[in-house]
XYZ file of C-alpha atoms in Angstrom:
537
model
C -78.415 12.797 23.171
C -78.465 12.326 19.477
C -81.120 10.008 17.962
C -79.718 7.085 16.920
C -80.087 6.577 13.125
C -78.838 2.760 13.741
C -78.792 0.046 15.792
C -75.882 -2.046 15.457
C -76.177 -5.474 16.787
C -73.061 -8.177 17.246
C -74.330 -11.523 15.050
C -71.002 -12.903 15.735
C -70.535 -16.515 16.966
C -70.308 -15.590 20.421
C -72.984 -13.180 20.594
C -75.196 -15.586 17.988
C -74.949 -18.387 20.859
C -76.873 -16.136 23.203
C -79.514 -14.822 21.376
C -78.092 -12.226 18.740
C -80.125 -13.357 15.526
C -83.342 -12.931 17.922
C -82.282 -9.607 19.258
C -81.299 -8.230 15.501
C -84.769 -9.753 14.057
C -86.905 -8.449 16.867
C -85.589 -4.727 16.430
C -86.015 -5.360 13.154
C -89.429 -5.948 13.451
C -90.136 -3.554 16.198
C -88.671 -0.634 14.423
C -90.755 -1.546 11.203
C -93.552 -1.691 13.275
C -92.954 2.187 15.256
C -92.575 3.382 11.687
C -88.990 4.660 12.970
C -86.246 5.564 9.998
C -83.827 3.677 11.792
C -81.346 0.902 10.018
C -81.103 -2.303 11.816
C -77.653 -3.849 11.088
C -75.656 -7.152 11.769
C -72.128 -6.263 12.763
C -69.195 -8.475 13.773
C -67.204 -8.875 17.378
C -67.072 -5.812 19.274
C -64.993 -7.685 22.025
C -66.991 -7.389 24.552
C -67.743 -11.180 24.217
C -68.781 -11.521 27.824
C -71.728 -9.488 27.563
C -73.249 -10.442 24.748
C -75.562 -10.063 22.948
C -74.389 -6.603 22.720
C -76.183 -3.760 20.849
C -74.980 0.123 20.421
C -76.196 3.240 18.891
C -74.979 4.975 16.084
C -74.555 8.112 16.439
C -73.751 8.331 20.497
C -72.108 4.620 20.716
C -73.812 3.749 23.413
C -73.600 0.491 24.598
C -76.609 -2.065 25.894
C -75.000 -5.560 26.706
C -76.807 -9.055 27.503
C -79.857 -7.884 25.689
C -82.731 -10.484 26.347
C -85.861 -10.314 23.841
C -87.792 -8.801 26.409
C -85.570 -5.711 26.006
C -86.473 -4.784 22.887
C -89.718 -2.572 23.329
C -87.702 -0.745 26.156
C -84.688 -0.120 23.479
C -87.264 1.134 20.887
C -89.406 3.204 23.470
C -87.145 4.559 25.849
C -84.037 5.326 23.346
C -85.554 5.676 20.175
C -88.234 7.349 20.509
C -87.774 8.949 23.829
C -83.992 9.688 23.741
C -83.593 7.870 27.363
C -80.814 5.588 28.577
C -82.200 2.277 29.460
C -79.799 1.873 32.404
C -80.273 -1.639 33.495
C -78.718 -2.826 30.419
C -75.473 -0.454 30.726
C -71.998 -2.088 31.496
C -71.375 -1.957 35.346
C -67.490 -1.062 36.093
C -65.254 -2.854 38.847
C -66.527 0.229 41.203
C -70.283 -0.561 39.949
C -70.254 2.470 38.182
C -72.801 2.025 35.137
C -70.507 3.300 31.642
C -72.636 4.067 28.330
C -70.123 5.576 25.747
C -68.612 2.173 24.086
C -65.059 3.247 23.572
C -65.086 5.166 26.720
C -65.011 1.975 28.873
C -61.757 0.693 30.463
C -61.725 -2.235 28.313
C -61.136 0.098 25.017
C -58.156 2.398 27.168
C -55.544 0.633 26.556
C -56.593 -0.974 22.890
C -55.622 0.517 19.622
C -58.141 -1.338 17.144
C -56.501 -1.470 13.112
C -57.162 -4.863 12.548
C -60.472 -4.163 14.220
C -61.383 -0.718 13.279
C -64.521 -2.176 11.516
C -65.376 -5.008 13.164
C -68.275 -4.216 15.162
C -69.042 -0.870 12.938
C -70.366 -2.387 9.145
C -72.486 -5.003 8.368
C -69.833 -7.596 6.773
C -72.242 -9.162 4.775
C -72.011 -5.874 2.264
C -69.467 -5.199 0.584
C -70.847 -1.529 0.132
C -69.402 -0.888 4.050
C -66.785 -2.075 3.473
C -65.650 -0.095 0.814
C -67.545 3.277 2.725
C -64.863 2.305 4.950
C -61.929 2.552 2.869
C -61.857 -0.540 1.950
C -60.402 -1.954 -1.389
C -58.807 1.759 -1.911
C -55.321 0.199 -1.084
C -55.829 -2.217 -3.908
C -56.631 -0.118 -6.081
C -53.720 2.775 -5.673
C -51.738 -0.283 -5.560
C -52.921 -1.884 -9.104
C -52.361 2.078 -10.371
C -49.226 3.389 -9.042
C -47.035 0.573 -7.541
C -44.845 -1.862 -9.122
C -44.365 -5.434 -7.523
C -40.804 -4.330 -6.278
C -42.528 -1.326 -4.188
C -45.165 -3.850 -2.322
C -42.691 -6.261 -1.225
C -40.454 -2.911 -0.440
C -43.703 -1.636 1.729
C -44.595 -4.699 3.840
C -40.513 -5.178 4.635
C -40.171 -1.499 5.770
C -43.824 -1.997 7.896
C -41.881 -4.472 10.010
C -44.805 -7.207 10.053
C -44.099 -10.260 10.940
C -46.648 -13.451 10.495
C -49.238 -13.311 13.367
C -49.911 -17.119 13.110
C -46.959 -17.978 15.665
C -43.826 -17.851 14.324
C -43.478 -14.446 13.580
C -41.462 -14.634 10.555
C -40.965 -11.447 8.511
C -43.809 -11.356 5.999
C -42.061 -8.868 3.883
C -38.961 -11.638 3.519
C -41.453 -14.659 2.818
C -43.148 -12.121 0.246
C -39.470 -11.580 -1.592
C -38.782 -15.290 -1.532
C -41.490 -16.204 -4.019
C -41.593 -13.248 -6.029
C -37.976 -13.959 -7.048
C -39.193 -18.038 -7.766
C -39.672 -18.314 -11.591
C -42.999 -20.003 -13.011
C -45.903 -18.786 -14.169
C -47.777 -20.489 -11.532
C -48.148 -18.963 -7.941
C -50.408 -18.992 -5.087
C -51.688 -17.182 -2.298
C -52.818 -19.102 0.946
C -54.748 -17.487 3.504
C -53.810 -19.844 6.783
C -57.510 -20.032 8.933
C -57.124 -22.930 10.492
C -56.906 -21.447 14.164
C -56.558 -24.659 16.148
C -55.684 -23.477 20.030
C -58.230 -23.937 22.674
C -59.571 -20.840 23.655
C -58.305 -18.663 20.364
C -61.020 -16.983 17.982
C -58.822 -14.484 16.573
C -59.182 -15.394 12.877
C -62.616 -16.443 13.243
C -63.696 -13.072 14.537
C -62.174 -11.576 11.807
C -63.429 -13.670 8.950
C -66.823 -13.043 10.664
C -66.674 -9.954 10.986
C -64.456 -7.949 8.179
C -63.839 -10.508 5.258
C -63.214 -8.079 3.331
C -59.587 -7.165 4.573
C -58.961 -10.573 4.303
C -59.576 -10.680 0.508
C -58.071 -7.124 -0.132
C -54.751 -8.513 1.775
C -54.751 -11.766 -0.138
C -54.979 -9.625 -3.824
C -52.542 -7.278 -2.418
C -50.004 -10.191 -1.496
C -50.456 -11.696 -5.232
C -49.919 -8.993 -6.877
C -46.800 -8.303 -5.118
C -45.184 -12.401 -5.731
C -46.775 -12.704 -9.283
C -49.318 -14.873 -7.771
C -52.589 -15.718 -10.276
C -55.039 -17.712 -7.254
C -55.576 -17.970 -3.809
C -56.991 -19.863 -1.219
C -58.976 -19.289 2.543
C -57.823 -22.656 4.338
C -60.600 -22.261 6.963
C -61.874 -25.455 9.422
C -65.318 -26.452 8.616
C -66.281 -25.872 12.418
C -66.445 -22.144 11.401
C -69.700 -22.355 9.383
C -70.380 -18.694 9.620
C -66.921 -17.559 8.700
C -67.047 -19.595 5.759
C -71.008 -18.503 5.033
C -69.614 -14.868 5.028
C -66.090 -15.156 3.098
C -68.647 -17.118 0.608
C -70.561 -14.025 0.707
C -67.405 -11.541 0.275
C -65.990 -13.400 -2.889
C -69.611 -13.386 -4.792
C -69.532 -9.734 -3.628
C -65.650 -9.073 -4.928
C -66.265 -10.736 -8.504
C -69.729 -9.082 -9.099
C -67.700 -5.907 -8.504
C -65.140 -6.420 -10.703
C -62.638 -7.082 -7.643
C -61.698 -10.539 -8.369
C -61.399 -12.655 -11.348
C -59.843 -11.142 -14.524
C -58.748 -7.889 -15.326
C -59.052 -6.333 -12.084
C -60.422 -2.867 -12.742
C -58.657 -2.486 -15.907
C -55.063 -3.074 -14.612
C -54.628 -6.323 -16.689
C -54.188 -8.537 -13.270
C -56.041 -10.939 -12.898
C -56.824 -12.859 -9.870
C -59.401 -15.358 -8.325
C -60.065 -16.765 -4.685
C -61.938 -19.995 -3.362
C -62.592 -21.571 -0.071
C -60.425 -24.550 1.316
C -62.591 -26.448 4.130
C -60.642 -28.094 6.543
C -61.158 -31.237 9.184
C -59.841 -29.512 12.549
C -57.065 -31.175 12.729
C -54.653 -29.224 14.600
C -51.470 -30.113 13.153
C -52.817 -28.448 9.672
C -51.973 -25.317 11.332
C -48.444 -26.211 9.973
C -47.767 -24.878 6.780
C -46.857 -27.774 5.350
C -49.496 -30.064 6.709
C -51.841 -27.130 5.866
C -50.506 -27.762 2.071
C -51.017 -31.025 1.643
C -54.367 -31.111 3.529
C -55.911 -27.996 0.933
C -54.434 -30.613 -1.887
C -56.906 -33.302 -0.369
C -54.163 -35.361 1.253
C -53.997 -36.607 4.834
C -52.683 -33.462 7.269
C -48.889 -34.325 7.839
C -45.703 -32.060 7.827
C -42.616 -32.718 5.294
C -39.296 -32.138 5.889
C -38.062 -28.817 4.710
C -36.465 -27.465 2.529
C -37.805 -27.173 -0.342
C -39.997 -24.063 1.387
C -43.625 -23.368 0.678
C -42.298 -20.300 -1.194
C -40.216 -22.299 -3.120
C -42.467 -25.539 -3.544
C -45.998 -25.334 -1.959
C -49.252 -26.061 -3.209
C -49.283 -28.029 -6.351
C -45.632 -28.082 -6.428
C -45.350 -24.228 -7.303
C -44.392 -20.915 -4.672
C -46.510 -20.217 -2.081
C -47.290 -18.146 0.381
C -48.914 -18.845 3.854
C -49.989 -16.273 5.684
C -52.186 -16.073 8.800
C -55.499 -14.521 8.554
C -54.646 -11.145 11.046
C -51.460 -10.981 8.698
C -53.055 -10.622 5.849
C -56.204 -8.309 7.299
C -52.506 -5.663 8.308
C -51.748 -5.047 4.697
C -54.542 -2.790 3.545
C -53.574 -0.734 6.182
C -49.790 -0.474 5.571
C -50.775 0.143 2.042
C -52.847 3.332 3.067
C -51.086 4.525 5.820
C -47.541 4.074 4.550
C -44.931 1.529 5.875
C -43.367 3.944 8.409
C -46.639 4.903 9.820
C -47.067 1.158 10.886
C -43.750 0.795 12.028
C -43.661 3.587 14.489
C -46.076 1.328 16.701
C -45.461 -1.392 18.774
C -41.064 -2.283 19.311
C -38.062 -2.175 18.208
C -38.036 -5.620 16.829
C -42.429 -5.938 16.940
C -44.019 -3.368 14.938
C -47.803 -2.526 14.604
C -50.529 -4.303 17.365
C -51.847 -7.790 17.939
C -55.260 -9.250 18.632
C -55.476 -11.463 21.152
C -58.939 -13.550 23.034
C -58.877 -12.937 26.376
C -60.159 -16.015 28.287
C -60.307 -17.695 31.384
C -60.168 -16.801 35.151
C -61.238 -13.050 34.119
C -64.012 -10.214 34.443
C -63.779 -8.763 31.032
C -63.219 -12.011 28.178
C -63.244 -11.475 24.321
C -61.383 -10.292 21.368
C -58.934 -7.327 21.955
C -56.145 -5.458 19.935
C -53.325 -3.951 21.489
C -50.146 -2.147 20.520
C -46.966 -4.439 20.795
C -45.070 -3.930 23.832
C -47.950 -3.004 25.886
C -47.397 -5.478 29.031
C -49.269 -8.668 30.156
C -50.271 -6.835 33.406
C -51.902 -4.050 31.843
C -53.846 -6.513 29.517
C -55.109 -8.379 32.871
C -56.077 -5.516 34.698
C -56.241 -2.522 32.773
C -58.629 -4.652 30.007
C -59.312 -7.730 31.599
C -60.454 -6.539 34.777
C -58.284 -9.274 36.598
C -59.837 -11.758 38.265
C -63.108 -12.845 39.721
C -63.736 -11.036 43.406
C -61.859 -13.094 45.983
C -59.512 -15.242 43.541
C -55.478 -13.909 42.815
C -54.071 -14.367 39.438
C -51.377 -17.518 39.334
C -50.309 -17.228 35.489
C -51.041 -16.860 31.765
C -50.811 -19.147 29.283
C -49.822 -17.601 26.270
C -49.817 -19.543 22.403
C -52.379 -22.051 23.365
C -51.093 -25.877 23.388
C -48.023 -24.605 21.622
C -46.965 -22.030 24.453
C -46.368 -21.542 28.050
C -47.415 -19.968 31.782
C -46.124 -16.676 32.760
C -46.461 -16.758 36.046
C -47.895 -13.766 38.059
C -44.612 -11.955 39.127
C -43.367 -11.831 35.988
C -46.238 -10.540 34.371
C -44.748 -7.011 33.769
C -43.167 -8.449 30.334
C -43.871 -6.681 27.404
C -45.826 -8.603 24.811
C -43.601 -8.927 21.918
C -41.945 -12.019 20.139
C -38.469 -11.822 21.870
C -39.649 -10.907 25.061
C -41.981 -13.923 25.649
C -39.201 -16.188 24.174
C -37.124 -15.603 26.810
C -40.101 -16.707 29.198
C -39.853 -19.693 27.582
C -42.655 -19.301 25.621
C -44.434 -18.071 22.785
C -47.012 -15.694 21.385
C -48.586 -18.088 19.112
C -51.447 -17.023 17.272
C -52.922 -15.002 20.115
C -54.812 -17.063 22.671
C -54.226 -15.257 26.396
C -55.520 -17.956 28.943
C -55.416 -16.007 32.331
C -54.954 -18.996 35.501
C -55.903 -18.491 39.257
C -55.624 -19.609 42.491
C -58.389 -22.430 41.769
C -55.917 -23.781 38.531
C -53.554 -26.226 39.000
C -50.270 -25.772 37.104
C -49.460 -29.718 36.540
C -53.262 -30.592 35.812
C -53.224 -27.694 33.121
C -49.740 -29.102 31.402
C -51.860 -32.568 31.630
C -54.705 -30.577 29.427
C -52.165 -29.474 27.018
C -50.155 -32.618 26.869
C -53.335 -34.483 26.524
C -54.640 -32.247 23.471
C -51.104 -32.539 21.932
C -51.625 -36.121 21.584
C -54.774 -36.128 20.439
C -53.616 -34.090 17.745
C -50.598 -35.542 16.778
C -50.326 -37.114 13.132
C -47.792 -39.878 14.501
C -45.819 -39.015 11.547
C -42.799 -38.753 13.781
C -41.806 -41.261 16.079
C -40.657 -38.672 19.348
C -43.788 -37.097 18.833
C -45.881 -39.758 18.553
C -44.508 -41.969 21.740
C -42.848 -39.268 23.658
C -46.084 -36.780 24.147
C -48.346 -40.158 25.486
C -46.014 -41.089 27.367
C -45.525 -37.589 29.185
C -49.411 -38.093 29.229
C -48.859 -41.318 31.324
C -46.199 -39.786 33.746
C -48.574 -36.633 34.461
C -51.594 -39.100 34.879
C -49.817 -41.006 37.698
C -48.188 -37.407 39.708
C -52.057 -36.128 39.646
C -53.223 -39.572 40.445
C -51.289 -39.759 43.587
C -48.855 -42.089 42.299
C -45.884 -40.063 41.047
C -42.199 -40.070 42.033
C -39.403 -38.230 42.161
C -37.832 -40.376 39.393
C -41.318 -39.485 37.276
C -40.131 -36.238 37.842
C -36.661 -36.301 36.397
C -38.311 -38.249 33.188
C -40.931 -36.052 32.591
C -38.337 -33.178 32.038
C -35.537 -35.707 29.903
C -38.935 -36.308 27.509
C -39.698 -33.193 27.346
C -36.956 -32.037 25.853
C -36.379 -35.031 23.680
C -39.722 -34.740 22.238
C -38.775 -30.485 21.602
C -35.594 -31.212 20.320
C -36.045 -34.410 17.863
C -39.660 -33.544 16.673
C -40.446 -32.675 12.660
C -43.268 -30.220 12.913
C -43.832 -27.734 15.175
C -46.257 -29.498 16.477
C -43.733 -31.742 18.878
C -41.085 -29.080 18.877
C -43.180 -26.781 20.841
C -45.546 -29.560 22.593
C -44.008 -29.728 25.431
C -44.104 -25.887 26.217
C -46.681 -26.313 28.885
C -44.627 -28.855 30.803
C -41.118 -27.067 30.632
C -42.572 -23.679 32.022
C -45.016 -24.977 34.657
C -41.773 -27.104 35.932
C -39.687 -23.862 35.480
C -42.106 -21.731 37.168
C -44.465 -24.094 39.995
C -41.889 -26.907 40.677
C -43.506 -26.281 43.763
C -46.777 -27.848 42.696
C -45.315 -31.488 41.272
C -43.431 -31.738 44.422
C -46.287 -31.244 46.381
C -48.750 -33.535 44.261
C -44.991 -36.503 44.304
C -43.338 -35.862 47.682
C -47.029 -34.477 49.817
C -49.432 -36.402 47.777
C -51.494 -33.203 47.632
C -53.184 -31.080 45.115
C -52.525 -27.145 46.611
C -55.434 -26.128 44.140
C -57.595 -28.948 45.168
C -58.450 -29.699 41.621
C -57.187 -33.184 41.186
C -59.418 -35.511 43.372
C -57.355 -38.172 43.811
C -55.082 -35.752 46.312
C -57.800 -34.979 47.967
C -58.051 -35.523 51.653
């Protein structure tokens, strides 16, 4: 075994919450105190969010997970200095098998990391790491060798579409504003990441700023674009502590700000704090809420790339979006789009949650299926529970129920489900869920959120609140049934934002899909997951 000449140790949110900033200051200290040469370093997600806090070894990548203080003399005794596995803290497989090697484990089979090749693997708090990593190299062959024209050309060839939800071509929205006149254009970086259960963006504005920044100078360059902004929700203080960190880092280096390493573009970033409201995830809302306004959607046209912030072309992109162009840059646009489908090119990072062995942050290639993500890297489900569905797309989405779960994970394919990728939040449902009280969660959110701009939105989602409050109170009817689904799609088809258009996801595929279920809570008066206690017997 190779001594380890660092220890790399997750200070992510997740792994933060259980210790991390203890574990990484008490090697720290207990390495200073050995007298070993061996670097201590912060690190980003790894993915493995279930087991933090998580440390591994560099070289050998071995893997120690739910490190406790008390673990720390054994890491610096036994592997250190000894060269010993400390096998009580190893990752035990479905079979109990005890796995060292990091991106040996099951979990990492089926994953092909881009987005994520450094999360986990530099200390994103140094901008030195990043750029040991290749990073700002595809910046700076683009500032010396490629014209505006060529970028756009690049990122329509890649096949990337925006990993916010909509999956719009990014190359398109890029050629949009770069044909708008003005001297005036911006750059928005969309972090707003609103949908229970999703840390996508957050894990990657944690963890690899960085390819954040070199996407958003990448993407103004290309439109003509002189500023740009991070729209990131205030309940992400250590994403915004580190992008803080990042654009200090960028301008001291010459990286942002004028005269970009002599190319004669100039370019400057700052931080946008938002409130949480959910609705800012929408563009538009987004726009007027970074302008100090109150979060509500317009009517559109005029597009952001043709009017946006402060009245001139802008582009919104999503955070993983952005973090892809780097990439394309180095790699080359065909390179990118020989992975993934047809019609989705490259991979996708998704959080894993709910009724699963294996949660956290994971990046697969397009087309890989919803199965293989549930078993293959999830682990499927706790020992003696069967898997009933996924919601996919958060609030905004739908549940694919278990038989169907063989679909390929690309836009078109889970449109056809009726429902969506979203943004990347993979909510896996068991036996112990029940379908109509988890359209009742998503209803209820959607309402919450709403800006009450619109009046369908604003009446019709309560009021499907009220109908699925009385079927899981015991009280519901057939005629509550037939309502439920008229609103629904009133409320999809007469909302502004998407907000309303896609609110009632949840309701339209868990009728579609576990009818079953509201007739047994309306016609039996009985909850089959025993979850709502007013059906119980």
């Amino acid at each position: 075994m190779d001594r380890p000449t660092q220890l790399l140790v997750c200070t992510s949110t997740a792994c933060i919450s259980s210790g991390g900033v203890e574990i990484y200051n008490a090697l720290r200290k207990e390495v200073k105190e050995q007298g070993l040469e061996v670097d201590v370093v912060r690190t980003g997600c790894f993915g493995f969010c279930g087991l933090g806090p998580v440390v591994v070894t560099h070289p050998g990548a071995v893997l120690y997970c739910r490190v406790r203080p008390g673990h720390v003399t054994d890491i610096v005794e036994k592997h250190l200095k000894n060269r010993e596995i400390v096998e009580e803290l190893l990752y035990e497989d479905a079979e109990g098998v005890r796995r060292s090697i990091l991106y040996d484990m099951p979990f990492f089979e089926k994953q092909r990391r881009i987005v994520l090749e450094n999360s986990g693997l530099i200390d994103p708090e140094d901008i030195n790491e990043y750029i040991a990593r290749d990073g700002y190299f595809a910046l700076a062959d683009v500032l010396a060798r490629w014209t505006p024209e060529q970028v756009v050309d690049a990122v329509i060839k890649s096949g990337l579409r925006g990993r916010g939800g909509a999956g719009f071509p990014t190359g398109r929205k890029w050629a949009f504003a770069a044909a708008e006149p003005g001297p005036q254009k911006y750059i928005v970086c969309n972090g707003d990441e609103g949908d229970p259960g999703a840390f996508m963006d957050r894990s990657l504005l944690e963890g690899n700023p960085h390819a954040v920044l070199e996407g958003m100078l990448i993407a103004g360059y290309a439109i003509g674009a002189g500023e740009g902004y991070v729209y990131v929700r205030a309940e992400y203080p250590l994403a915004v502590k580190r992008l803080e960190i990042a654009i200090r880092q960028a301008k001291r280096l010459g990286l942002l700000g004028n005269d970009i390493l002599g190319s004669g573009f100039s370019f400057d970033i700052d931080i946008a704090l938002g409130a949480g409201a959910f609705v800012c995830g929408e563009e538009t809302a987004l726009l007027r809420s970074a302008m100090g306004f109150r979060g509500e959607p317009r009517v559109r046209p005029p597009f952001p790339a043709q009017k946006g912030l402060f009245d001139r072309p802008t582009i919104i992109n999503n955070v993983e979006t952005l973090a892809n162009v780097p990439t394309i840059i180095r790699h080359g646009p065909e390179w990118y789009a020989a992975i993934g489908t047809e019609k989705s090119k490259g991979t996708k990072i998704f959080s894993l949650a709910g009724q699963i062995k294996n949660t956290g942050l994971i990046e697969v290639p397009m087309g890989l299926s919803l199965r293989s993500i549930i078993y293959d890297i999830g682990g499927g489900p706790p020992p003696g529970r069967r898997i009933k569905a996924v919601q996919t797309g958060g609030p905004s989405g739908g549940a694919v129920p278990e038989k169907l779960l063989d679909v390929p994970i690309d836009y078109e394919s889970l449109k056809d489900l009726g429902t969506i990728m979203g943004s990347g939040g993979l909510i896996v449902l068991d036996n112990t869920d029940c379908m109509v009280d988890i359209a009742k969660f998503y209803m209820k959110f959607a309402a919450d959120e709403s800006c009450g701009r619109c009046t369908p939105c604003r009446v019709g989602i309560v009021r499907m609140v009220e109908i699925l409050e009385k079927i899981t109170g015991g009280e519901g009817t057939m005629d509550d049934l037939r309502e439920l689904e008229e609103l629904a799609y009133d409320v999809k088809d007469a909302s502004l934002c998407g907000l309303g258009q896609t609110a009632a996801n949840p309701v339209l595929s868990t009728m579609k899909y576990f009818y079953d279920e509201y007739l047994a809570h309306v016609c039996d008066r009985r909850c089959p997951a025993g979850v709502c206690t007013k059906l119980l017997h």
